[in-house]
Coordinates of C-alpha atoms in Angstrom, one line a residue:
M275 CA 42.3 -52.7 -22.4
R276 CA 42.5 -51.3 -18.9
P277 CA 42.1 -47.6 -20.1
L278 CA 39.1 -48.7 -22.2
N279 CA 37.5 -50.3 -19.1
L280 CA 38.0 -47.1 -17.2
V281 CA 36.4 -45.0 -19.9
V282 CA 33.3 -47.3 -20.0
L283 CA 33.0 -47.2 -16.2
S284 CA 33.2 -43.4 -16.1
T285 CA 30.6 -43.1 -18.9
A286 CA 28.2 -45.3 -17.0
L287 CA 28.6 -43.4 -13.8
L288 CA 28.0 -40.1 -15.6
A289 CA 24.8 -41.4 -17.3
A290 CA 23.5 -42.7 -13.9
A291 CA 24.1 -39.3 -12.3
L292 CA 22.5 -37.4 -15.2
F293 CA 19.4 -39.7 -15.0
A294 CA 19.1 -39.2 -11.3
G295 CA 19.3 -35.4 -11.7
L296 CA 16.6 -35.3 -14.4
A297 CA 14.4 -37.5 -12.3
G298 CA 14.8 -35.1 -9.4
C299 CA 13.7 -32.1 -11.5
G300 CA 10.7 -34.0 -12.8
S301 CA 9.4 -34.9 -9.3
E302 CA 10.0 -31.3 -8.1
A303 CA 7.9 -30.0 -11.0
D304 CA 5.0 -32.2 -10.0
G305 CA 2.9 -31.8 -6.9
L306 CA 1.1 -28.7 -5.7
V307 CA 1.9 -25.6 -7.8
V308 CA 1.1 -22.2 -6.3
E309 CA 0.5 -19.2 -8.5
P310 CA 1.4 -16.4 -8.4
A311 CA 4.6 -16.5 -6.4
S312 CA 4.0 -12.9 -5.2
I313 CA 1.2 -10.3 -5.1
D314 CA 2.0 -6.5 -5.2
F315 CA -1.0 -4.3 -4.6
G316 CA 1.0 -1.2 -5.4
S317 CA -0.1 2.1 -3.9
V318 CA -3.1 1.7 -1.6
R319 CA -5.0 4.3 0.3
H320 CA -5.2 3.6 4.0
G321 CA -8.5 2.0 4.8
E322 CA -9.0 0.7 1.2
V323 CA -9.7 -3.0 0.6
R324 CA -8.1 -4.9 -2.3
H325 CA -8.7 -8.4 -3.6
A326 CA -6.5 -11.0 -5.4
T327 CA -6.6 -14.7 -6.3
I328 CA -4.1 -17.4 -5.5
R329 CA -4.5 -20.6 -7.5
L330 CA -3.3 -24.0 -6.2
T331 CA -3.0 -26.8 -8.8
N332 CA -2.1 -30.5 -8.1
R333 CA 0.2 -31.6 -10.9
G334 CA 1.2 -34.8 -9.2
S335 CA -0.3 -38.3 -9.4
T336 CA -1.6 -38.5 -5.9
D337 CA -3.9 -36.5 -3.7
V338 CA -2.5 -33.5 -1.9
S339 CA -4.0 -31.7 1.1
F340 CA -2.9 -28.2 2.2
Q341 CA -3.5 -25.5 4.8
A342 CA -3.4 -21.7 4.0
R343 CA -2.3 -19.3 6.7
P344 CA -2.1 -15.5 6.2
S345 CA 0.7 -13.9 8.3
C346 CA -1.4 -10.9 9.6
E347 CA -5.0 -9.8 10.3
C348 CA -4.9 -7.5 7.4
L349 CA -5.0 -10.6 5.1
G350 CA -8.0 -12.9 4.9
L351 CA -9.1 -15.8 2.8
G352 CA -12.7 -16.5 1.8
G353 CA -14.1 -19.7 3.3
G354 CA -15.5 -22.8 1.6
Y355 CA -12.6 -23.8 -0.5
R356 CA -11.4 -27.4 -0.8
T357 CA -8.2 -28.4 1.1
L358 CA -7.8 -31.8 -0.7
L359 CA -6.9 -31.8 -4.3
G360 CA -6.8 -34.9 -6.5
P361 CA -4.4 -35.2 -9.5
G362 CA -5.1 -32.4 -12.0
E363 CA -7.5 -30.5 -9.8
H364 CA -7.1 -26.9 -8.8
V365 CA -8.7 -24.4 -6.3
D366 CA -8.8 -20.6 -6.3
L367 CA -8.2 -18.9 -2.9
Q368 CA -9.8 -15.5 -2.7
L369 CA -7.4 -13.2 -0.8
R370 CA -8.8 -10.0 0.9
F371 CA -6.4 -7.3 1.9
D372 CA -7.7 -4.6 4.3
S373 CA -5.2 -1.8 4.5
G374 CA -7.0 -0.4 7.5
H375 CA -5.4 -3.0 9.7
T376 CA -1.9 -1.7 8.9
D377 CA 0.2 1.2 10.2
G378 CA 0.8 2.7 6.8
G379 CA 3.9 2.8 4.7
L380 CA 5.6 0.0 2.9
M381 CA 4.1 -3.4 3.9
E382 CA 5.5 -6.9 3.3
K383 CA 3.4 -9.9 4.5
S384 CA 2.7 -13.4 3.2
V385 CA 0.3 -16.3 2.8
E386 CA 1.9 -19.6 3.9
I387 CA 0.7 -22.7 2.1
L388 CA 1.5 -25.9 4.0
T389 CA 1.2 -29.2 2.1
T390 CA 1.4 -32.9 3.0
E391 CA 3.6 -33.8 0.0
G392 CA 7.1 -35.1 0.6
G393 CA 6.6 -35.3 4.3
G394 CA 5.5 -31.6 4.5
R395 CA 6.4 -28.6 2.4
K396 CA 5.8 -24.9 2.8
V397 CA 5.3 -22.4 0.0
S398 CA 5.2 -18.7 0.8
V399 CA 3.3 -16.1 -1.4
K400 CA 4.7 -12.7 -0.7
V401 CA 2.2 -9.9 -0.4
T402 CA 3.4 -6.3 -0.7
A403 CA 1.8 -2.8 -0.8
D404 CA 2.6 0.9 -0.2
I405 CA -0.1 2.2 2.2
V406 CA -0.7 5.9 1.8
R407 CA -2.2 7.9 4.6
V408 CA -4.2 10.9 3.3
V409 CA -6.1 13.6 5.1
D410 CA -9.6 13.7 3.5
V411 CA -11.3 17.1 3.5
V412 CA -14.8 16.9 2.3
G413 CA -18.0 18.9 2.2
T414 CA -16.5 22.3 3.3
Q415 CA -15.7 25.6 1.7
I416 CA -13.1 28.3 2.2
R417 CA -13.3 31.9 1.1
L418 CA -9.7 33.0 1.2
E419 CA -10.6 36.7 1.0
Q420 CA -12.4 36.4 4.3
L421 CA -9.4 35.1 6.3
P422 CA -7.4 37.6 8.4
V423 CA -4.0 38.9 7.2
E424 CA -1.3 38.9 9.9
G425 CA -0.5 42.4 11.0
S426 CA -3.8 43.8 10.0
S427 CA -6.5 45.1 12.3
E428 CA -9.0 42.5 11.2
P429 CA -10.5 40.3 13.9
A430 CA -9.1 36.8 14.3
R431 CA -11.1 34.4 12.4
S432 CA -10.6 30.8 11.2
A433 CA -12.1 28.5 8.6
E434 CA -12.4 24.9 9.8
F435 CA -12.1 21.8 7.8
R436 CA -13.5 18.6 9.2
P437 CA -11.9 15.6 7.5
T438 CA -13.2 12.1 7.6
Q439 CA -10.3 10.5 9.4
G440 CA -10.3 12.3 12.7
Y441 CA -8.5 15.5 11.9
T442 CA -9.9 19.0 12.4
L443 CA -7.7 21.5 10.6
A444 CA -8.2 25.2 11.0
V445 CA -6.8 28.0 8.8
E446 CA -5.6 30.4 11.5
R447 CA -3.9 33.1 9.4
I448 CA -2.4 34.2 6.1
V449 CA 1.1 35.7 6.1
P450 CA 1.8 37.8 3.0
L451 CA 5.3 37.1 1.8
E452 CA 5.3 39.1 -1.4
A453 CA 2.9 40.3 -4.1
D454 CA 2.5 36.9 -5.6
A455 CA 2.9 34.6 -2.6
A456 CA 1.4 33.8 0.7
F457 CA 2.0 31.5 3.6
L458 CA -1.0 29.6 5.2
T459 CA -0.6 28.0 8.6
F460 CA -2.9 25.1 9.7
T461 CA -3.1 23.5 13.1
A462 CA -4.8 20.3 14.2
K463 CA -7.4 21.2 16.9
E464 CA -8.1 17.6 17.5
P465 CA -5.6 14.8 17.5
G466 CA -5.7 12.4 14.5
P467 CA -4.2 9.0 14.1
D468 CA -0.7 10.4 14.5
G469 CA -1.5 12.9 17.2
A470 CA -1.3 16.7 16.8
I471 CA 0.0 17.8 13.4
L472 CA 1.2 21.1 11.9
V473 CA 0.4 21.7 8.2
E474 CA 2.2 24.5 6.4
V475 CA 1.2 25.4 2.9
A476 CA 3.2 27.8 0.6
R477 CA 2.7 28.4 -3.1
K478 CA 3.4 31.1 -5.6
A479 CA 0.6 32.0 -8.1
D480 CA -0.4 34.9 -10.2
A481 CA -3.6 35.6 -8.3
Q482 CA -5.7 38.7 -8.2
R483 CA -5.4 39.3 -4.5
R484 CA -2.4 39.3 -2.3
I485 CA -4.1 37.3 0.4
G486 CA -5.7 34.9 -2.1
P487 CA -2.8 33.6 -4.2
F488 CA -4.5 30.3 -5.0
K489 CA -6.3 30.0 -8.2
A490 CA -9.2 27.6 -8.6
G491 CA -7.8 24.1 -9.1
A492 CA -4.3 25.2 -8.1
Q493 CA -2.0 22.4 -6.8
V494 CA -0.3 23.0 -3.5
H495 CA 1.9 20.7 -1.3
F496 CA 1.3 20.1 2.3
L497 CA 4.1 19.3 4.7
L498 CA 2.7 17.4 7.6
T499 CA 5.1 17.0 10.6
A500 CA 4.0 14.5 13.3
P501 CA 5.3 14.7 16.9
D502 CA 7.5 11.6 16.4
G503 CA 9.3 13.3 13.5
R504 CA 7.8 11.3 10.7
I505 CA 7.1 13.5 7.7
A506 CA 4.5 12.7 5.0
K507 CA 3.8 14.8 1.9
F508 CA 0.4 15.3 0.4
Q509 CA -0.9 17.2 -2.6
E510 CA -4.4 18.8 -2.5
T511 CA -6.6 20.4 -5.0
I512 CA -7.8 23.8 -3.8
Q513 CA -10.8 25.2 -5.4
V514 CA -11.6 28.8 -4.3
L515 CA -15.1 29.0 -3.0
G516 CA -15.3 25.2 -3.5
T517 CA -14.3 22.0 -1.7
W518 CA -10.9 20.5 -1.0
I519 CA -10.3 17.3 -2.9
H520 CA -7.5 15.0 -1.8
A521 CA -4.8 13.8 -4.3
P522 CA -1.9 12.0 -2.6
S523 CA 1.5 13.2 -3.8
R524 CA 3.7 10.3 -5.1

């Protein structure tokens, strides 16, 4: 009989422990539920504004109040939302992400949700993005055949591009490399967000002129070297006798 008593006692303890575990899972599933758990804006052009929605739902049986706190000035929440939710109620927080308030590159921030349930609980919604800095060149034209060739007797001339983000790039010369290639050097006459930059462009193309190896719509790669050593790659669309249109290289 003693072994039987031990078996019965062990079974009772196991059942009690299992019940307590299930009760704990149920209470954790109740309360304030935050969706989604994370927000990824993907590749975002510097200065661009994106929006997202965070939904808070009270799945508990009592009222829950909360506070929402973005972790940086690049994140903002639209005002006027309720901070007290009754059972079964929900509220949508309108999140505004302004990439102009970031330094560029990979970004990882968060929105902290602080609740009154259980003596105080914090839920963190991770917000990520890849901020791409581009040099916009708009409203200008370049005639490649009018630029001077290094080593020639032509007078020094330059074609200026005035981008929208503070850069002034000037084509100073064309260096012929071979019959189907040329090397263009650009300098920044005015400092941009990262200071003075040097832009070097090289591309092979079956063009008609040695000094104009870029066909209309040809794709070229810029290599921008900042004074602090950071390197960013960009891809531009060159249209001969047309405008330069940005297209970030990914």
